[in-house]
Coordinates of C-alpha atoms and ligand atoms in Angstrom, one line a residue:
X6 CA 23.7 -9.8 -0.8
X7 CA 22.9 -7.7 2.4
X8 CA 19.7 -7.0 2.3
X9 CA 18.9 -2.9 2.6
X10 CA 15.4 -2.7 2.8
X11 CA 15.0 -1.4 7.0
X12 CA 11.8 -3.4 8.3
X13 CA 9.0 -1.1 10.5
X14 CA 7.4 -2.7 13.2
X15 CA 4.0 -2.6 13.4
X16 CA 1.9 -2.3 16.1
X17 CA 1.3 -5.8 16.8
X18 CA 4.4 -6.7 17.1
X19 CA 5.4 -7.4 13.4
X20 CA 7.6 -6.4 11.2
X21 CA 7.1 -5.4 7.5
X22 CA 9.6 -4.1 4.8
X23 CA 9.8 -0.4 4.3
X24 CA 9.8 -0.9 0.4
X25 CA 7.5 -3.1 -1.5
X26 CA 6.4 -3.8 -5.0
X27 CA 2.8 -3.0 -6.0
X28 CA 1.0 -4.6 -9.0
X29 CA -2.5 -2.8 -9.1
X30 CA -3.5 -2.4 -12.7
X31 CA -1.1 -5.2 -14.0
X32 CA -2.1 -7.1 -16.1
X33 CA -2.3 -10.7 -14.8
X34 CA -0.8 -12.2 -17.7
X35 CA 2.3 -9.6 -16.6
X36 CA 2.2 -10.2 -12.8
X37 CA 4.7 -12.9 -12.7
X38 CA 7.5 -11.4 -14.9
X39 CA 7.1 -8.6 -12.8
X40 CA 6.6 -10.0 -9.4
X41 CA 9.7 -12.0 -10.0
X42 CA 12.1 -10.0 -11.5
X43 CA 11.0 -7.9 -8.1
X44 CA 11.9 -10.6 -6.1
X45 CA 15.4 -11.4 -8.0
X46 CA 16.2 -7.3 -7.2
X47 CA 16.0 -7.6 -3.8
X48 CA 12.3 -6.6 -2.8
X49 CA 10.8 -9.1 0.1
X50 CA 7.2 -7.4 0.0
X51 CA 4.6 -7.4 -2.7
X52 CA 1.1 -5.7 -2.1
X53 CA -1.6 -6.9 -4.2
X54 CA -5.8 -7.1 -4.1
X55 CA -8.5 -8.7 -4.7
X56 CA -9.8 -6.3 -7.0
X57 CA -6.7 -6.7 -8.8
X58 CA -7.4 -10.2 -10.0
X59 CA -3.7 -11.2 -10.0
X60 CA -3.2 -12.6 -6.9
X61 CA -2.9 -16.2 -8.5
X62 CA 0.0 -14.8 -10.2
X63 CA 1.3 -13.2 -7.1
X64 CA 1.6 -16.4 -4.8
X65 CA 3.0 -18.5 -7.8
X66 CA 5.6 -16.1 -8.4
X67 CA 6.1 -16.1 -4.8
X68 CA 6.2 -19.6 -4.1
X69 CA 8.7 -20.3 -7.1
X70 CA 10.7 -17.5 -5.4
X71 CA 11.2 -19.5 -1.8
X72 CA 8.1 -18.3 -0.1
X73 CA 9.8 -16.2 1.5
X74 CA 8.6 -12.4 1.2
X75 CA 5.8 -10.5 2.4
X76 CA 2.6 -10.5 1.0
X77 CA -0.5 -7.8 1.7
X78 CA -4.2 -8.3 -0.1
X79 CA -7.3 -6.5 0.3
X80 CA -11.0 -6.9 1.0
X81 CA -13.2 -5.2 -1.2
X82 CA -16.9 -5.6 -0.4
X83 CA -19.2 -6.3 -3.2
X84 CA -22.1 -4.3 -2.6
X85 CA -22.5 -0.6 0.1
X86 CA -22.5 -2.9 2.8
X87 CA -19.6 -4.8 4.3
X88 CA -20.6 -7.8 6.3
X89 CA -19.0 -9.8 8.7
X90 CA -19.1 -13.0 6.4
X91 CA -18.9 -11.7 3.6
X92 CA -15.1 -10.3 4.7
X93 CA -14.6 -14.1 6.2
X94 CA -15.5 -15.6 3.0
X95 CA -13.4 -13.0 0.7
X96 CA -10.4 -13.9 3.4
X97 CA -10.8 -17.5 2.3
X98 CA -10.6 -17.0 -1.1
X99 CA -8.0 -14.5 -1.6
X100 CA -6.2 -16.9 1.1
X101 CA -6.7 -19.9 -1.8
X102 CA -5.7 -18.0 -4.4
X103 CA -2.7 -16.7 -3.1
X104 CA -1.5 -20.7 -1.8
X105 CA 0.8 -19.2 0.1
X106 CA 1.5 -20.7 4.1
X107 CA -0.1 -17.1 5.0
X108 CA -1.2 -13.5 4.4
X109 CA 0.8 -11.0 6.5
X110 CA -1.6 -8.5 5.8
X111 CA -4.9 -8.0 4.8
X112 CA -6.3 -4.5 4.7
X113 CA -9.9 -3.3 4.1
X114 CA -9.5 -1.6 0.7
X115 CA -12.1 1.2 1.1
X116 CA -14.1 2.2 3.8
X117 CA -18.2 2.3 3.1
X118 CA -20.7 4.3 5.7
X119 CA -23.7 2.2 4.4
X120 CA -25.5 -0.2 6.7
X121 CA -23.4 -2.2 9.6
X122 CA -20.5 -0.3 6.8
X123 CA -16.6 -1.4 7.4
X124 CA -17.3 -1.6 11.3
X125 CA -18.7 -5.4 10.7
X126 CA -15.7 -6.0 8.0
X127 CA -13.4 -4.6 11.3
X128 CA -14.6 -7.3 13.4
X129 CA -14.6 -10.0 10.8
X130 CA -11.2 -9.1 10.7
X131 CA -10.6 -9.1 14.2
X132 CA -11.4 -12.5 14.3
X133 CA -9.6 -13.6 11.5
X134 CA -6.2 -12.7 12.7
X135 CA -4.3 -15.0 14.7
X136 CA -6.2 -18.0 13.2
X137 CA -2.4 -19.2 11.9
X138 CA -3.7 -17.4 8.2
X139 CA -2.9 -14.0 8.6
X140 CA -1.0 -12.5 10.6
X141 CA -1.7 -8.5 10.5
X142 CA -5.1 -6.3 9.5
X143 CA -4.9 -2.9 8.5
X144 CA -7.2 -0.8 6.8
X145 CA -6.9 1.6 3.6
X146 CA -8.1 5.3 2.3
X147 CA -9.8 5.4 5.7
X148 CA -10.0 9.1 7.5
X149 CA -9.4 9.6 11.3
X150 CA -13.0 9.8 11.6
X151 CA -13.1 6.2 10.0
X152 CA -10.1 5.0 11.9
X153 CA -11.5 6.4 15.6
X154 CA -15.0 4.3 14.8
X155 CA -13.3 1.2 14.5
X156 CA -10.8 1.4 17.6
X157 CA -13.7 1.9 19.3
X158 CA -15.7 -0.3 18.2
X159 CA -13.6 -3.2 18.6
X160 CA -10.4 -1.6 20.9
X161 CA -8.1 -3.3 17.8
X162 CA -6.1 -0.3 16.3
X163 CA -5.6 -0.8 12.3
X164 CA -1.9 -1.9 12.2
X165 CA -1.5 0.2 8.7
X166 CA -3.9 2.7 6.7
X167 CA -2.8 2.5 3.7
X168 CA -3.3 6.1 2.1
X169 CA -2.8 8.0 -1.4
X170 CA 0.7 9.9 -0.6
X171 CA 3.1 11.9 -2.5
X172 CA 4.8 15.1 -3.0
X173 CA 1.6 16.5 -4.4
X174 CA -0.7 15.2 -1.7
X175 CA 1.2 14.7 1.6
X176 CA -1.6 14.0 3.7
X177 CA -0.1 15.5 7.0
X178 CA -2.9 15.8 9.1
X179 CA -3.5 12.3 8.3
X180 CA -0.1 11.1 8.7
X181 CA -0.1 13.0 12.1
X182 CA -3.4 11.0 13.3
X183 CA -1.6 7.7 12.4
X184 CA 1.5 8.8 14.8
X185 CA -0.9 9.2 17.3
X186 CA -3.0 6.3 17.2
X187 CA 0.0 4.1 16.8
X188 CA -0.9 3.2 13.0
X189 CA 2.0 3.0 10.6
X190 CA 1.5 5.1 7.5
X191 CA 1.4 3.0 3.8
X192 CA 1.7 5.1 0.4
X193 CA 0.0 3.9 -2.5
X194 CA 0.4 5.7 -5.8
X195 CA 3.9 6.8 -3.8
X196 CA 5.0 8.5 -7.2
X197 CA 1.5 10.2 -8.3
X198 CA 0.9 7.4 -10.5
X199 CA 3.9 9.2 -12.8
X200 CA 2.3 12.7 -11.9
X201 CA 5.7 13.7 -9.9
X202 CA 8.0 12.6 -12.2
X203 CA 8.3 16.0 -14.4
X204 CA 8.4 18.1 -11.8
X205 CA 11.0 20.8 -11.8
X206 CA 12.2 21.1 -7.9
X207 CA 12.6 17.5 -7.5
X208 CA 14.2 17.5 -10.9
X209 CA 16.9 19.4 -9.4
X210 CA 17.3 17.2 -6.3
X211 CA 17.7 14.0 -8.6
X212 CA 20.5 16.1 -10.5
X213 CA 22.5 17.1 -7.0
X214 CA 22.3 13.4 -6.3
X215 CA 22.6 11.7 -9.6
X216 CA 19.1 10.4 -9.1
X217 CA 16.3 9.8 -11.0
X218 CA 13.0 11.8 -10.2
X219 CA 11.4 8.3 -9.1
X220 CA 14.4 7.8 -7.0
X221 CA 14.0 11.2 -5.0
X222 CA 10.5 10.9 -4.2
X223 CA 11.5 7.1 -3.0
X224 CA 13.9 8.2 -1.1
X225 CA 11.6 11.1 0.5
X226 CA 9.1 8.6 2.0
X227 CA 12.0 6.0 3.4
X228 CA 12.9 9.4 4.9
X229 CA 9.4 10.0 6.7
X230 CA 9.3 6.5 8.0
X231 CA 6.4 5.7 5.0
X232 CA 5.8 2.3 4.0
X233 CA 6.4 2.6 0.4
X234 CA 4.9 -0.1 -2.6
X235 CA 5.7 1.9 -5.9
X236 CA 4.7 -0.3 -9.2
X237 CA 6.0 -1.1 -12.6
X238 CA 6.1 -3.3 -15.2
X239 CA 9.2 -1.8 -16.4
X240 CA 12.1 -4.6 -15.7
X241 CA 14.8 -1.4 -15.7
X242 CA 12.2 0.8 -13.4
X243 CA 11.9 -2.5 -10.9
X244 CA 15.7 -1.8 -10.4
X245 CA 15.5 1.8 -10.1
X246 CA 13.2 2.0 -7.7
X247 CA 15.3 -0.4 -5.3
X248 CA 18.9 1.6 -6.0
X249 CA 17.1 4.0 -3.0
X250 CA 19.4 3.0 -0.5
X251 CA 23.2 4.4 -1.1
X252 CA 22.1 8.3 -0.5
X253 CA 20.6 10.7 1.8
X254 CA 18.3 13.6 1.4
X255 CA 19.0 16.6 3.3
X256 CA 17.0 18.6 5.3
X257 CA 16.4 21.8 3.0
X258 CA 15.8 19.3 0.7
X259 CA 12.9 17.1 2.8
X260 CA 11.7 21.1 3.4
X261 CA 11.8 21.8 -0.2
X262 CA 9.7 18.4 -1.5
X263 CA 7.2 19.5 1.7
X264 CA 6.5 22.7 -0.1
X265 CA 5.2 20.8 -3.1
X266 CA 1.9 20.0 -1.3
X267 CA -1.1 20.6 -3.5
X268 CA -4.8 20.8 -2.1
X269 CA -6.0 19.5 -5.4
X270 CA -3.1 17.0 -5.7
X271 CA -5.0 13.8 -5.5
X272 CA -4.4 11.9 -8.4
X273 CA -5.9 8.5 -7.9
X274 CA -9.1 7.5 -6.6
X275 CA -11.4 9.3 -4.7
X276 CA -12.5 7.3 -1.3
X277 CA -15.4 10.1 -0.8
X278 CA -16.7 9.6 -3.6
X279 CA -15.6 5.7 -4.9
X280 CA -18.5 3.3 -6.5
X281 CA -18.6 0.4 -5.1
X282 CA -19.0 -2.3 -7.3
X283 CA -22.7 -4.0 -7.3
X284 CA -20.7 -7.4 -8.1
X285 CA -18.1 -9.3 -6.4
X286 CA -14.9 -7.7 -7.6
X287 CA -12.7 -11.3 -7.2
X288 CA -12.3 -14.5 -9.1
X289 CA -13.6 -17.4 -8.6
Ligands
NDP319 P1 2.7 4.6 -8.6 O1 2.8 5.9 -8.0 O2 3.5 3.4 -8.1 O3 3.1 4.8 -10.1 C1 3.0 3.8 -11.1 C2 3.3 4.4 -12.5 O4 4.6 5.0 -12.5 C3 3.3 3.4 -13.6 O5 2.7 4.1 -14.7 C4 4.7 3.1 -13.8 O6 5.0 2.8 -15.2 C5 5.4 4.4 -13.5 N1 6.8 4.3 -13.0 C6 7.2 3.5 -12.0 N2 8.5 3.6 -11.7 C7 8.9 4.6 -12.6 C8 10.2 5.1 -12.8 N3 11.2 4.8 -12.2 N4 10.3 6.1 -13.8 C9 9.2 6.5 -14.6 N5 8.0 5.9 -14.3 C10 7.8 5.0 -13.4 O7 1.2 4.2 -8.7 P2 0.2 3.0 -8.2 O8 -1.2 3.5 -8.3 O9 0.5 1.7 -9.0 O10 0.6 2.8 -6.7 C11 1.5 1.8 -6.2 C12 0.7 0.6 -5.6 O11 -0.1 1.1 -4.5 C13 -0.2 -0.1 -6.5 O12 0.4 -0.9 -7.5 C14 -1.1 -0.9 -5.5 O13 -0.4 -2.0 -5.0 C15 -1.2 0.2 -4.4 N6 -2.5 1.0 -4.6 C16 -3.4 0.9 -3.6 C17 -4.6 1.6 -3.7 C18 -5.6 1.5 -2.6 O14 -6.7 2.0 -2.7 N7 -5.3 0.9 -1.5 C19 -4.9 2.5 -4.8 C20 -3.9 2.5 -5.8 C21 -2.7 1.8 -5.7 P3 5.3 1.3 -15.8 O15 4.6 0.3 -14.9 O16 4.8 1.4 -17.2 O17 6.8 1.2 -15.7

């Protein structure tokens, strides 16, 4: 089969998938049905955490699948104050969990202004890359404030922030940062976490097309040059969201999904205003 996911290079040189599989909030009982019958459709990237406590799941369905595809996990510090050892040590875990040859990515999952805050995590990071475990570091739900303190901290540019994106919260201004900097731009929650999916303009897209909603909106961010990790349990939903590659939007159309922009149309998690846990969020 000829594979039609287009990889984007990053900024250090590498090279990851436009499309991936994302598997926050399933259940890790679920992560290897899912994770494989991703893999058997055709996607080569799966973006997990640990916060998700299914990253076990994740390598073993990776490793019985050849190894081959790409894997991200994130760092998510315990307490309000990320330290330098503290990421090391999370790295090392995550890295044994997984039992994979390597992470390609590993992103700080949210950023934290407390103490030393994610400017020591940066640097821990830093210094992990290129020790033959991981081979890119990226950062996620980080602002441009966020992102301009660590480049200058350390003079390593994030290689990704991954971001909340969708029709309903385009992040542009964000987005545009990121094109300047050099980062490429990840979407999580790339369909609203389901909030799209009813809507009435892209409704009418997907029926031009013959398209599902999900497909559209898919389709919209392959379009933008997004890195895009939708998730689903649903074996018939795996393959729908891969069928993204055999049609085009057009340009009214990009101009009509842009107009969908909401400024209250965050749906996930805050990063002003997340909790961080008071425990360590990962296995043991
Ligand atoms: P998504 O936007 O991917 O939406 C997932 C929801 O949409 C699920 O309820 C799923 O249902 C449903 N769905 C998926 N495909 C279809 C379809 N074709 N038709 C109808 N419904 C569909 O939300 P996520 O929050 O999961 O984001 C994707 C990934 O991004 C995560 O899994 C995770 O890897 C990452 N993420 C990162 C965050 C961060 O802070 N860095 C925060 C949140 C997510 P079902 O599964 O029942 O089929």
């Amino acid at each position: 089969m000829i594979d039609p996911v287009p990889d984007i290079e990053l900024n250090d040189g590498t090279q990851i998938p436009q499309l991936g599989f994302g598997v926050y909030q399933v259940d890790p009982a679920e992560t290897g049905q899912a994770v494989s019958t991703a893999l058997q459709t055709g996607y080569r990237h799966v973006d997990t955490a640990a916060s998700y406590r299914n990253e076990r799941q994740v390598g073993e369905a990776v490793r019985a699948a050849g190894d081959s595809a790409y894997v991200t996990t994130k760092y998510l510090s315990p307490t309000d104050d990320h330290g330098a050892q503290d990421a090391k040590e999370a790295f090392a875990r995550s890295f044994d969990r997984l039992g994979l040859d390597r992470v390609d990515l590993y992103l700080i999952h949210f950023p934290v202004e407390a103490g030393d805050g994610y400017t020591a995590a940066w640097r821990a990071l830093s210094e992990l890359r290129g020790d033959g475990r991981l081979r890119s570091i990226g950062v996620s739900n980080f602002t441009p404030q966020q992102l301009g303190r660590v480049v200058d901290d350390t003079g390593v540019t994030p290689a990704i922030n991954q971001i909340e994106l969708h029709p309903y919260f385009q992040q542009a201004e964000l987005r545009r940062e990121h094109v300047e900097r050099g980062i490429t731009t990840e979407a999580w929650g790339p369909l609203g976490q389901g909030a799209v999916l009813d809507d009435p303009v892209l409704r009418e897209i997907a029926e031009a097309h013959g398209k599902t909603v999900s497909q559209v909106v898919l389709r919209w961010h392959l379009q933008l040059g997004i890195v895009v990790i939708p998730k689903s349990v649903t074996p018939s939903r795996i393959r729908e969201n891969f069928d993204v590659f055999d049609f085009r939007l057009a340009e009214d159309e990009m101009r009509a999904i842009e107009q969908l922009d909401r400024p209250d149309g965050r749906v996930g998690i805050d990063p002003h205003t997340f909790a961080f846990p008071k425990e360590r969020v990962d296995e043991e």
